[in-house]
Amino acid sequence: MQDNATEVTAAGIARLAGVGRAAVSNWRRRHADFPRPVGGTETSPSFALADVESWLRKQGKLAEVPLRERVWQQLVGHPEGALTALVHAGCALLLIHERPTVWLDLSAGSDERLAAMLPGALEPVLTARLGGSAERTVHSGRTATTPETVNRAGGAARVNTAPTARPVNTPPTAPGATPTATTTAIPTATTTPAPATPTGPQLLPSVPLLRGAAELAAEAGARQAFEFLLGRHLDANPRQYTLTPSDLAGLMADLAGPARTVLDPACGTGALLRAVDVRPGQELYAQDSAADLAALTALRLALHSRAGVHGAAADTLRADAYPELRADAVLCHPPFNERNWGHDELAYDARWEYGFPARTESELAWVQHALARLADGGTAVLLMPPAVASRRSGRRIRADLLRRGALRALVALPVGAAPPYSIPLHLWVLRRPDRTPATPEVLLVDTGRFAGDGRGGPDWAAVRDTVLDAWRAFGRAGEPVERPGLARSVPVIELLDDDVDLAPARHLPPAAVADGAEQLTEVRERFGATLRLTVDLTPPPAGQAPPARWPLTTVGELARAGALVLRTGGNGGHARVPVLTDHDVLAAAAPSGTLPESDEEAVLTEPGDVVVPVLGGGSVARVVDDATAGAALGRNLVLLRPDRSAIDPWFLAGFLRGTANNRQASSYASTATRLDVRRLQLPRLPLAEQRRYGARFHALDEFERALRHANRLGEHLVRGMYDGLTDGTVTPD
């Protein structure tokens, strides 16, 4: 099996050569020997990777395809799709992780031999780490495994997945009636173990990818290799997956507390289970309606820790894979606003202890499913849309959850905590009650004040501290929680009105004069001082001069000459570091973003670097100072690192901000403007003259920062005055 079976798009070629898409289009037009398309469409053709690599090397544009890029192109060009390729790569990496000598023996032969023998080598590994065929059948909701249920083909164990009957949807026995000996049952949806061992014919097209993944594992480890491939796939397809951000996943796991058995019934890519603290003898259970996602989660978890991992693929509400499970904790980010969740089929399901959910209340079905899978005293944490706390159609179920002590806390998250980012989502914390409390209370927390500015995301440190401090205090018997504007333990009786509206903001006392008269006086003094500084920094009158006729050069020419280094952002790294986002650059703010942890090297900023956003059409460039240095470069940013002996950083940043300069270097689409930084121009001036201009540009930057600060203080003062006058903490005199 040759690498030339792998195809690459124009965007992939651009990444291989480190150029823009426009350069690839130019090569296709100017060079008659450029490889011909072998697939794709007329508007988005694809090319054979081996042919592209050969052409780039012949042209001197590429010394060697980087290993990571080669493996990634093999994955995206897989004939069965990227998800299938990821599952195959994950299986091979798990074998490498568990039994490296077995892999070395298999990979020493031909591709055909590797594909034929690999299933037999994978089966015992999957059996040991993810449950064998029989065990995975039991965990899939079936009661027995017979020899007829297992069919071996190509050395792989394949579990038959015919639907089985389960006694659901059966009308309850009338009070006083004698139960019948037989129970009417209906077939459930199919539940399959995940992942099933791939067969030899299925693996054959994946062999080049598997060999490349093994090389990656040799460099960085099997877990890091899989995380790189999965993370790259998720980044490349952001609209196909609803992801749980790592900060939110960690908060949910902390709320659930230490647990030996943990279930995620809508696991997606496994972010929640991966956030759970590892414990000896731990068992992790994952289920998802998408077989590929269930398989990826199981493999990801098996590579992440030594916990027992159980994965299943099925519609959780219609075909529960773990009906007998009683977990210590359930973590779940369920699908929102589903209408076809099984309302018609599941009317008499035993899980609806707190009431049968309306067709429009799929989220309350997930809440009750989580409670049904908990052991007594176990904790469930679910991410929910805010409407679930107040919709009238769900008020009876909410009331019963409160009365019986099942709903323990409801946390309103800031805007931007998780997709959809425009909505302040909620966390529901539930406990499986072993008895009804005499005077039940529920903890309500509102962290909306910790929303970040724009795309920077919330202040997760403040959110985490506020929520966990309130939750731990609430858990200590006899200690009521009362934190004005943030948290309060509310007697359930106060919430049991006609609406049973649980939105925290409606039940929390106002913040304790956070912006009262004394604080507003301080803000006013700071505002006045900033205005005086702004006046002092105001540029002097501009002197009149004829238009300059300097000789010009471009950023691209300077980069080729070695006068500056050009880098693009967006890669993760081995460790979590602050990330400078394009929004931070536009707002002159501190680094506020995050990037996924990966084995790629992040681009770290240094003092004197010039950072330029490439989207949005603004004329902005920022010189990195000591406070920002060390941050990772985020997406949609380009970093220019000038040679200080040839180029002054402030001179460079100032001329890059020219409006006409940005206009000539920008391209325009129907919905966005993109800046080609290599085309930005600046004059060829002696270093001393550069520094004269640089000093003036630096002064303008300080003036601009002072204006921004004054604007923020002014907005704070106005908002605080309105709030103080309306809540009575500030008098009108």
PDB file of N, CA, C and O in Angstrom, residues 177-239:
ATOM      1  N   ALA A 177     -53.582  -5.223  42.138  1.00  0.00           N
ATOM      2  CA  ALA A 177     -53.690  -6.292  41.153  1.00  0.00           C
ATOM      3  C   ALA A 177     -52.515  -7.234  41.290  1.00  0.00           C
ATOM      4  O   ALA A 177     -51.436  -6.866  41.759  1.00  0.00           O
ATOM      5  N   THR A 178     -52.710  -8.479  40.843  1.00  0.00           N
ATOM      6  CA  THR A 178     -51.653  -9.479  40.887  1.00  0.00           C
ATOM      7  C   THR A 178     -50.827  -9.392  39.624  1.00  0.00           C
ATOM      8  O   THR A 178     -51.366  -9.446  38.519  1.00  0.00           O
ATOM      9  N   PRO A 179     -49.526  -9.249  39.738  1.00  0.00           N
ATOM     10  CA  PRO A 179     -48.703  -9.174  38.528  1.00  0.00           C
ATOM     11  C   PRO A 179     -48.826 -10.452  37.717  1.00  0.00           C
ATOM     12  O   PRO A 179     -48.906 -11.547  38.267  1.00  0.00           O
ATOM     13  N   THR A 180     -48.788 -10.321  36.415  1.00  0.00           N
ATOM     14  CA  THR A 180     -48.864 -11.486  35.545  1.00  0.00           C
ATOM     15  C   THR A 180     -47.504 -12.127  35.452  1.00  0.00           C
ATOM     16  O   THR A 180     -46.469 -11.515  35.713  1.00  0.00           O
ATOM     17  N   ALA A 181     -47.516 -13.398  35.037  1.00  0.00           N
ATOM     18  CA  ALA A 181     -46.260 -14.146  34.952  1.00  0.00           C
ATOM     19  C   ALA A 181     -45.420 -13.693  33.798  1.00  0.00           C
ATOM     20  O   ALA A 181     -44.213 -13.823  33.805  1.00  0.00           O
ATOM     21  N   THR A 182     -46.029 -13.176  32.749  1.00  0.00           N
ATOM     22  CA  THR A 182     -45.281 -12.741  31.577  1.00  0.00           C
ATOM     23  C   THR A 182     -45.392 -11.236  31.439  1.00  0.00           C
ATOM     24  O   THR A 182     -46.354 -10.617  31.898  1.00  0.00           O
ATOM     25  N   THR A 183     -44.397 -10.643  30.812  1.00  0.00           N
ATOM     26  CA  THR A 183     -44.355  -9.197  30.623  1.00  0.00           C
ATOM     27  C   THR A 183     -44.277  -8.881  29.151  1.00  0.00           C
ATOM     28  O   THR A 183     -43.474  -9.464  28.435  1.00  0.00           O
ATOM     29  N   THR A 184     -45.093  -7.953  28.710  1.00  0.00           N
ATOM     30  CA  THR A 184     -45.044  -7.546  27.317  1.00  0.00           C
ATOM     31  C   THR A 184     -43.803  -6.703  27.102  1.00  0.00           C
ATOM     32  O   THR A 184     -43.559  -5.753  27.842  1.00  0.00           O
ATOM     33  N   ALA A 185     -43.016  -7.064  26.124  1.00  0.00           N
ATOM     34  CA  ALA A 185     -41.776  -6.330  25.854  1.00  0.00           C
ATOM     35  C   ALA A 185     -41.730  -5.940  24.403  1.00  0.00           C
ATOM     36  O   ALA A 185     -42.307  -6.607  23.556  1.00  0.00           O
ATOM     37  N   ILE A 186     -41.044  -4.837  24.131  1.00  0.00           N
ATOM     38  CA  ILE A 186     -40.878  -4.390  22.753  1.00  0.00           C
ATOM     39  C   ILE A 186     -39.399  -4.395  22.429  1.00  0.00           C
ATOM     40  O   ILE A 186     -38.548  -4.232  23.307  1.00  0.00           O
ATOM     41  N   PRO A 187     -39.021  -4.608  21.161  1.00  0.00           N
ATOM     42  CA  PRO A 187     -37.601  -4.570  20.815  1.00  0.00           C
ATOM     43  C   PRO A 187     -37.031  -3.180  21.053  1.00  0.00           C
ATOM     44  O   PRO A 187     -37.678  -2.174  20.792  1.00  0.00           O
ATOM     45  N   THR A 188     -35.822  -3.129  21.575  1.00  0.00           N
ATOM     46  CA  THR A 188     -35.142  -1.850  21.752  1.00  0.00           C
ATOM     47  C   THR A 188     -34.231  -1.604  20.559  1.00  0.00           C
ATOM     48  O   THR A 188     -33.983  -2.480  19.743  1.00  0.00           O
ATOM     49  N   ALA A 189     -33.719  -0.363  20.479  1.00  0.00           N
ATOM     50  CA  ALA A 189     -32.748  -0.060  19.439  1.00  0.00           C
ATOM     51  C   ALA A 189     -31.475  -0.859  19.691  1.00  0.00           C
ATOM     52  O   ALA A 189     -31.184  -1.283  20.792  1.00  0.00           O
ATOM     53  N   THR A 190     -30.715  -1.053  18.634  1.00  0.00           N
ATOM     54  CA  THR A 190     -29.500  -1.856  18.734  1.00  0.00           C
ATOM     55  C   THR A 190     -28.451  -1.161  19.590  1.00  0.00           C
ATOM     56  O   THR A 190     -28.210   0.021  19.464  1.00  0.00           O
ATOM     57  N   THR A 191     -27.816  -1.936  20.481  1.00  0.00           N
ATOM     58  CA  THR A 191     -26.703  -1.463  21.287  1.00  0.00           C
ATOM     59  C   THR A 191     -25.479  -2.282  20.928  1.00  0.00           C
ATOM     60  O   THR A 191     -25.525  -3.503  20.969  1.00  0.00           O
ATOM     61  N   THR A 192     -24.386  -1.620  20.568  1.00  0.00           N
ATOM     62  CA  THR A 192     -23.185  -2.329  20.160  1.00  0.00           C
ATOM     63  C   THR A 192     -22.012  -1.889  21.018  1.00  0.00           C
ATOM     64  O   THR A 192     -21.946  -0.742  21.457  1.00  0.00           O
ATOM     65  N   PRO A 193     -21.063  -2.805  21.278  1.00  0.00           N
ATOM     66  CA  PRO A 193     -19.862  -2.402  22.007  1.00  0.00           C
ATOM     67  C   PRO A 193     -19.003  -1.501  21.139  1.00  0.00           C
ATOM     68  O   PRO A 193     -19.041  -1.574  19.910  1.00  0.00           O
ATOM     69  N   ALA A 194     -18.228  -0.648  21.765  1.00  0.00           N
ATOM     70  CA  ALA A 194     -17.367   0.268  21.023  1.00  0.00           C
ATOM     71  C   ALA A 194     -16.000   0.321  21.699  1.00  0.00           C
ATOM     72  O   ALA A 194     -15.904   0.500  22.912  1.00  0.00           O
ATOM     73  N   PRO A 195     -14.925   0.128  20.909  1.00  0.00           N
ATOM     74  CA  PRO A 195     -14.954  -0.160  19.476  1.00  0.00           C
ATOM     75  C   PRO A 195     -14.971  -1.661  19.202  1.00  0.00           C
ATOM     76  O   PRO A 195     -14.415  -2.445  19.976  1.00  0.00           O
ATOM     77  N   ALA A 196     -15.605  -2.059  18.098  1.00  0.00           N
ATOM     78  CA  ALA A 196     -15.472  -3.434  17.624  1.00  0.00           C
ATOM     79  C   ALA A 196     -14.117  -3.587  16.932  1.00  0.00           C
ATOM     80  O   ALA A 196     -13.598  -2.649  16.329  1.00  0.00           O
ATOM     81  N   THR A 197     -13.523  -4.756  17.045  1.00  0.00           N
ATOM     82  CA  THR A 197     -12.216  -4.982  16.419  1.00  0.00           C
ATOM     83  C   THR A 197     -12.351  -4.932  14.905  1.00  0.00           C
ATOM     84  O   THR A 197     -13.143  -5.671  14.326  1.00  0.00           O
ATOM     85  N   PRO A 198     -11.595  -4.049  14.228  1.00  0.00           N
ATOM     86  CA  PRO A 198     -11.682  -3.999  12.767  1.00  0.00           C
ATOM     87  C   PRO A 198     -11.091  -5.257  12.141  1.00  0.00           C
ATOM     88  O   PRO A 198     -10.188  -5.895  12.694  1.00  0.00           O
ATOM     89  N   THR A 199     -11.596  -5.621  10.975  1.00  0.00           N
ATOM     90  CA  THR A 199     -11.114  -6.803  10.265  1.00  0.00           C
ATOM     91  C   THR A 199      -9.896  -6.457   9.416  1.00  0.00           C
ATOM     92  O   THR A 199      -9.580  -5.283   9.191  1.00  0.00           O
ATOM     93  N   GLY A 200      -9.243  -7.490   8.912  1.00  0.00           N
ATOM     94  CA  GLY A 200      -8.083  -7.289   8.048  1.00  0.00           C
ATOM     95  C   GLY A 200      -8.395  -6.471   6.811  1.00  0.00           C
ATOM     96  O   GLY A 200      -7.679  -5.507   6.500  1.00  0.00           O
ATOM     97  N   PRO A 201      -9.453  -6.809   6.038  1.00  0.00           N
ATOM     98  CA  PRO A 201      -9.782  -5.986   4.861  1.00  0.00           C
ATOM     99  C   PRO A 201     -10.092  -4.538   5.222  1.00  0.00           C
ATOM    100  O   PRO A 201      -9.802  -3.626   4.437  1.00  0.00           O
ATOM    101  N   GLN A 202     -10.710  -4.313   6.382  1.00  0.00           N
ATOM    102  CA  GLN A 202     -10.990  -2.939   6.788  1.00  0.00           C
ATOM    103  C   GLN A 202      -9.704  -2.177   7.099  1.00  0.00           C
ATOM    104  O   GLN A 202      -9.608  -0.967   6.846  1.00  0.00           O
ATOM    105  N   LEU A 203      -8.719  -2.866   7.638  1.00  0.00           N
ATOM    106  CA  LEU A 203      -7.484  -2.211   8.064  1.00  0.00           C
ATOM    107  C   LEU A 203      -6.508  -1.955   6.926  1.00  0.00           C
ATOM    108  O   LEU A 203      -5.635  -1.080   7.042  1.00  0.00           O
ATOM    109  N   LEU A 204      -6.607  -2.700   5.838  1.00  0.00           N
ATOM    110  CA  LEU A 204      -5.600  -2.606   4.779  1.00  0.00           C
ATOM    111  C   LEU A 204      -5.413  -1.185   4.249  1.00  0.00           C
ATOM    112  O   LEU A 204      -4.269  -0.728   4.112  1.00  0.00           O
ATOM    113  N   PRO A 205      -6.488  -0.417   3.955  1.00  0.00           N
ATOM    114  CA  PRO A 205      -6.254   0.961   3.477  1.00  0.00           C
ATOM    115  C   PRO A 205      -5.633   1.869   4.533  1.00  0.00           C
ATOM    116  O   PRO A 205      -5.129   2.939   4.202  1.00  0.00           O
ATOM    117  N   SER A 206      -5.691   1.453   5.796  1.00  0.00           N
ATOM    118  CA  SER A 206      -5.183   2.299   6.883  1.00  0.00           C
ATOM    119  C   SER A 206      -3.727   2.043   7.219  1.00  0.00           C
ATOM    120  O   SER A 206      -3.160   2.751   8.063  1.00  0.00           O
ATOM    121  N   VAL A 207      -3.098   1.047   6.608  1.00  0.00           N
ATOM    122  CA  VAL A 207      -1.752   0.647   7.025  1.00  0.00           C
ATOM    123  C   VAL A 207      -0.740   1.799   6.948  1.00  0.00           C
ATOM    124  O   VAL A 207       0.034   2.002   7.891  1.00  0.00           O
ATOM    125  N   PRO A 208      -0.683   2.608   5.853  1.00  0.00           N
ATOM    126  CA  PRO A 208       0.273   3.727   5.874  1.00  0.00           C
ATOM    127  C   PRO A 208       0.030   4.682   7.033  1.00  0.00           C
ATOM    128  O   PRO A 208       0.979   5.171   7.648  1.00  0.00           O
ATOM    129  N   LEU A 209      -1.242   4.944   7.330  1.00  0.00           N
ATOM    130  CA  LEU A 209      -1.566   5.806   8.472  1.00  0.00           C
ATOM    131  C   LEU A 209      -1.080   5.178   9.777  1.00  0.00           C
ATOM    132  O   LEU A 209      -0.508   5.867  10.635  1.00  0.00           O
ATOM    133  N   LEU A 210      -1.293   3.875   9.940  1.00  0.00           N
ATOM    134  CA  LEU A 210      -0.889   3.215  11.179  1.00  0.00           C
ATOM    135  C   LEU A 210       0.622   3.240  11.360  1.00  0.00           C
ATOM    136  O   LEU A 210       1.125   3.446  12.474  1.00  0.00           O
ATOM    137  N   ARG A 211       1.348   3.051  10.272  1.00  0.00           N
ATOM    138  CA  ARG A 211       2.815   3.121  10.373  1.00  0.00           C
ATOM    139  C   ARG A 211       3.256   4.542  10.746  1.00  0.00           C
ATOM    140  O   ARG A 211       4.176   4.735  11.547  1.00  0.00           O
ATOM    141  N   GLY A 212       2.617   5.539  10.145  1.00  0.00           N
ATOM    142  CA  GLY A 212       2.958   6.922  10.492  1.00  0.00           C
ATOM    143  C   GLY A 212       2.602   7.249  11.929  1.00  0.00           C
ATOM    144  O   GLY A 212       3.365   7.926  12.639  1.00  0.00           O
ATOM    145  N   ALA A 213       1.441   6.762  12.386  1.00  0.00           N
ATOM    146  CA  ALA A 213       1.047   6.991  13.781  1.00  0.00           C
ATOM    147  C   ALA A 213       2.044   6.341  14.734  1.00  0.00           C
ATOM    148  O   ALA A 213       2.343   6.882  15.808  1.00  0.00           O
ATOM    149  N   ALA A 214       2.569   5.171  14.349  1.00  0.00           N
ATOM    150  CA  ALA A 214       3.570   4.506  15.181  1.00  0.00           C
ATOM    151  C   ALA A 214       4.847   5.349  15.270  1.00  0.00           C
ATOM    152  O   ALA A 214       5.487   5.415  16.338  1.00  0.00           O
ATOM    153  N   GLU A 215       5.237   6.000  14.164  1.00  0.00           N
ATOM    154  CA  GLU A 215       6.404   6.887  14.211  1.00  0.00           C
ATOM    155  C   GLU A 215       6.157   8.063  15.149  1.00  0.00           C
ATOM    156  O   GLU A 215       7.039   8.471  15.915  1.00  0.00           O
ATOM    157  N   LEU A 216       4.936   8.627  15.091  1.00  0.00           N
ATOM    158  CA  LEU A 216       4.591   9.709  16.010  1.00  0.00           C
ATOM    159  C   LEU A 216       4.683   9.235  17.457  1.00  0.00           C
ATOM    160  O   LEU A 216       5.175   9.950  18.331  1.00  0.00           O
ATOM    161  N   ALA A 217       4.164   8.029  17.706  1.00  0.00           N
ATOM    162  CA  ALA A 217       4.195   7.483  19.063  1.00  0.00           C
ATOM    163  C   ALA A 217       5.634   7.287  19.539  1.00  0.00           C
ATOM    164  O   ALA A 217       5.933   7.471  20.720  1.00  0.00           O
ATOM    165  N   ALA A 218       6.526   6.910  18.630  1.00  0.00           N
ATOM    166  CA  ALA A 218       7.931   6.734  19.008  1.00  0.00           C
ATOM    167  C   ALA A 218       8.555   8.058  19.437  1.00  0.00           C
ATOM    168  O   ALA A 218       9.443   8.094  20.287  1.00  0.00           O
ATOM    169  N   GLU A 219       8.075   9.158  18.838  1.00  0.00           N
ATOM    170  CA  GLU A 219       8.619  10.471  19.182  1.00  0.00           C
ATOM    171  C   GLU A 219       8.035  11.025  20.477  1.00  0.00           C
ATOM    172  O   GLU A 219       8.745  11.594  21.301  1.00  0.00           O
ATOM    173  N   ALA A 220       6.702  10.885  20.634  1.00  0.00           N
ATOM    174  CA  ALA A 220       6.036  11.606  21.728  1.00  0.00           C
ATOM    175  C   ALA A 220       5.207  10.735  22.647  1.00  0.00           C
ATOM    176  O   ALA A 220       4.711  11.230  23.656  1.00  0.00           O
ATOM    177  N   GLY A 221       5.019   9.460  22.326  1.00  0.00           N
ATOM    178  CA  GLY A 221       4.162   8.610  23.130  1.00  0.00           C
ATOM    179  C   GLY A 221       2.836   8.362  22.439  1.00  0.00           C
ATOM    180  O   GLY A 221       2.352   9.209  21.670  1.00  0.00           O
ATOM    181  N   ALA A 222       2.234   7.204  22.709  1.00  0.00           N
ATOM    182  CA  ALA A 222       0.994   6.823  22.031  1.00  0.00           C
ATOM    183  C   ALA A 222      -0.149   7.757  22.397  1.00  0.00           C
ATOM    184  O   ALA A 222      -0.953   8.149  21.538  1.00  0.00           O
ATOM    185  N   ARG A 223      -0.260   8.119  23.664  1.00  0.00           N
ATOM    186  CA  ARG A 223      -1.360   8.994  24.072  1.00  0.00           C
ATOM    187  C   ARG A 223      -1.263  10.350  23.386  1.00  0.00           C
ATOM    188  O   ARG A 223      -2.250  10.866  22.853  1.00  0.00           O
ATOM    189  N   GLN A 224      -0.068  10.942  23.382  1.00  0.00           N
ATOM    190  CA  GLN A 224       0.091  12.252  22.762  1.00  0.00           C
ATOM    191  C   GLN A 224      -0.160  12.189  21.263  1.00  0.00           C
ATOM    192  O   GLN A 224      -0.712  13.124  20.678  1.00  0.00           O
ATOM    193  N   ALA A 225       0.245  11.085  20.616  1.00  0.00           N
ATOM    194  CA  ALA A 225       0.005  10.951  19.182  1.00  0.00           C
ATOM    195  C   ALA A 225      -1.491  10.928  18.892  1.00  0.00           C
ATOM    196  O   ALA A 225      -1.976  11.587  17.959  1.00  0.00           O
ATOM    197  N   PHE A 226      -2.251  10.174  19.704  1.00  0.00           N
ATOM    198  CA  PHE A 226      -3.694  10.111  19.478  1.00  0.00           C
ATOM    199  C   PHE A 226      -4.357  11.454  19.778  1.00  0.00           C
ATOM    200  O   PHE A 226      -5.247  11.902  19.037  1.00  0.00           O
ATOM    201  N   GLU A 227      -3.928  12.121  20.846  1.00  0.00           N
ATOM    202  CA  GLU A 227      -4.502  13.420  21.179  1.00  0.00           C
ATOM    203  C   GLU A 227      -4.224  14.439  20.076  1.00  0.00           C
ATOM    204  O   GLU A 227      -5.082  15.272  19.761  1.00  0.00           O
ATOM    205  N   PHE A 228      -3.033  14.361  19.474  1.00  0.00           N
ATOM    206  CA  PHE A 228      -2.718  15.273  18.367  1.00  0.00           C
ATOM    207  C   PHE A 228      -3.668  15.050  17.199  1.00  0.00           C
ATOM    208  O   PHE A 228      -4.245  15.995  16.653  1.00  0.00           O
ATOM    209  N   LEU A 229      -3.846  13.796  16.792  1.00  0.00           N
ATOM    210  CA  LEU A 229      -4.698  13.508  15.642  1.00  0.00           C
ATOM    211  C   LEU A 229      -6.151  13.860  15.923  1.00  0.00           C
ATOM    212  O   LEU A 229      -6.825  14.464  15.084  1.00  0.00           O
ATOM    213  N   LEU A 230      -6.639  13.499  17.110  1.00  0.00           N
ATOM    214  CA  LEU A 230      -8.025  13.813  17.448  1.00  0.00           C
ATOM    215  C   LEU A 230      -8.224  15.319  17.559  1.00  0.00           C
ATOM    216  O   LEU A 230      -9.205  15.869  17.031  1.00  0.00           O
ATOM    217  N   GLY A 231      -7.305  16.003  18.233  1.00  0.00           N
ATOM    218  CA  GLY A 231      -7.431  17.449  18.367  1.00  0.00           C
ATOM    219  C   GLY A 231      -7.388  18.166  17.039  1.00  0.00           C
ATOM    220  O   GLY A 231      -8.144  19.118  16.807  1.00  0.00           O
ATOM    221  N   ARG A 232      -6.517  17.710  16.137  1.00  0.00           N
ATOM    222  CA  ARG A 232      -6.436  18.326  14.805  1.00  0.00           C
ATOM    223  C   ARG A 232      -7.737  18.112  14.040  1.00  0.00           C
ATOM    224  O   ARG A 232      -8.224  19.014  13.346  1.00  0.00           O
ATOM    225  N   HIS A 233      -8.326  16.911  14.182  1.00  0.00           N
ATOM    226  CA  HIS A 233      -9.599  16.636  13.499  1.00  0.00           C
ATOM    227  C   HIS A 233     -10.714  17.517  14.051  1.00  0.00           C
ATOM    228  O   HIS A 233     -11.518  18.071  13.283  1.00  0.00           O
ATOM    229  N   LEU A 234     -10.782  17.684  15.361  1.00  0.00           N
ATOM    230  CA  LEU A 234     -11.829  18.510  15.955  1.00  0.00           C
ATOM    231  C   LEU A 234     -11.657  19.969  15.555  1.00  0.00           C
ATOM    232  O   LEU A 234     -12.641  20.663  15.274  1.00  0.00           O
ATOM    233  N   ASP A 235     -10.414  20.444  15.524  1.00  0.00           N
ATOM    234  CA  ASP A 235     -10.172  21.827  15.115  1.00  0.00           C
ATOM    235  C   ASP A 235     -10.546  22.056  13.656  1.00  0.00           C
ATOM    236  O   ASP A 235     -10.999  23.139  13.284  1.00  0.00           O
ATOM    237  N   ALA A 236     -10.343  21.033  12.819  1.00  0.00           N
ATOM    238  CA  ALA A 236     -10.631  21.172  11.394  1.00  0.00           C
ATOM    239  C   ALA A 236     -12.116  21.067  11.082  1.00  0.00           C
ATOM    240  O   ALA A 236     -12.547  21.454   9.987  1.00  0.00           O
ATOM    241  N   ASN A 237     -12.920  20.561  12.032  1.00  0.00           N
ATOM    242  CA  ASN A 237     -14.356  20.375  11.791  1.00  0.00           C
ATOM    243  C   ASN A 237     -15.150  20.934  12.965  1.00  0.00           C
ATOM    244  O   ASN A 237     -15.889  20.199  13.642  1.00  0.00           O
ATOM    245  N   PRO A 238     -15.040  22.240  13.226  1.00  0.00           N
ATOM    246  CA  PRO A 238     -15.648  22.790  14.447  1.00  0.00           C
ATOM    247  C   PRO A 238     -17.168  22.727  14.456  1.00  0.00           C
ATOM    248  O   PRO A 238     -17.771  22.707  15.528  1.00  0.00           O
ATOM    249  N   ARG A 239     -17.788  22.704  13.277  1.00  0.00           N
ATOM    250  CA  ARG A 239     -19.256  22.722  13.247  1.00  0.00           C
ATOM    251  C   ARG A 239     -19.867  21.336  13.349  1.00  0.00           C
ATOM    252  O   ARG A 239     -21.081  21.206  13.489  1.00  0.00           O
TER     253      ARG A 239
END
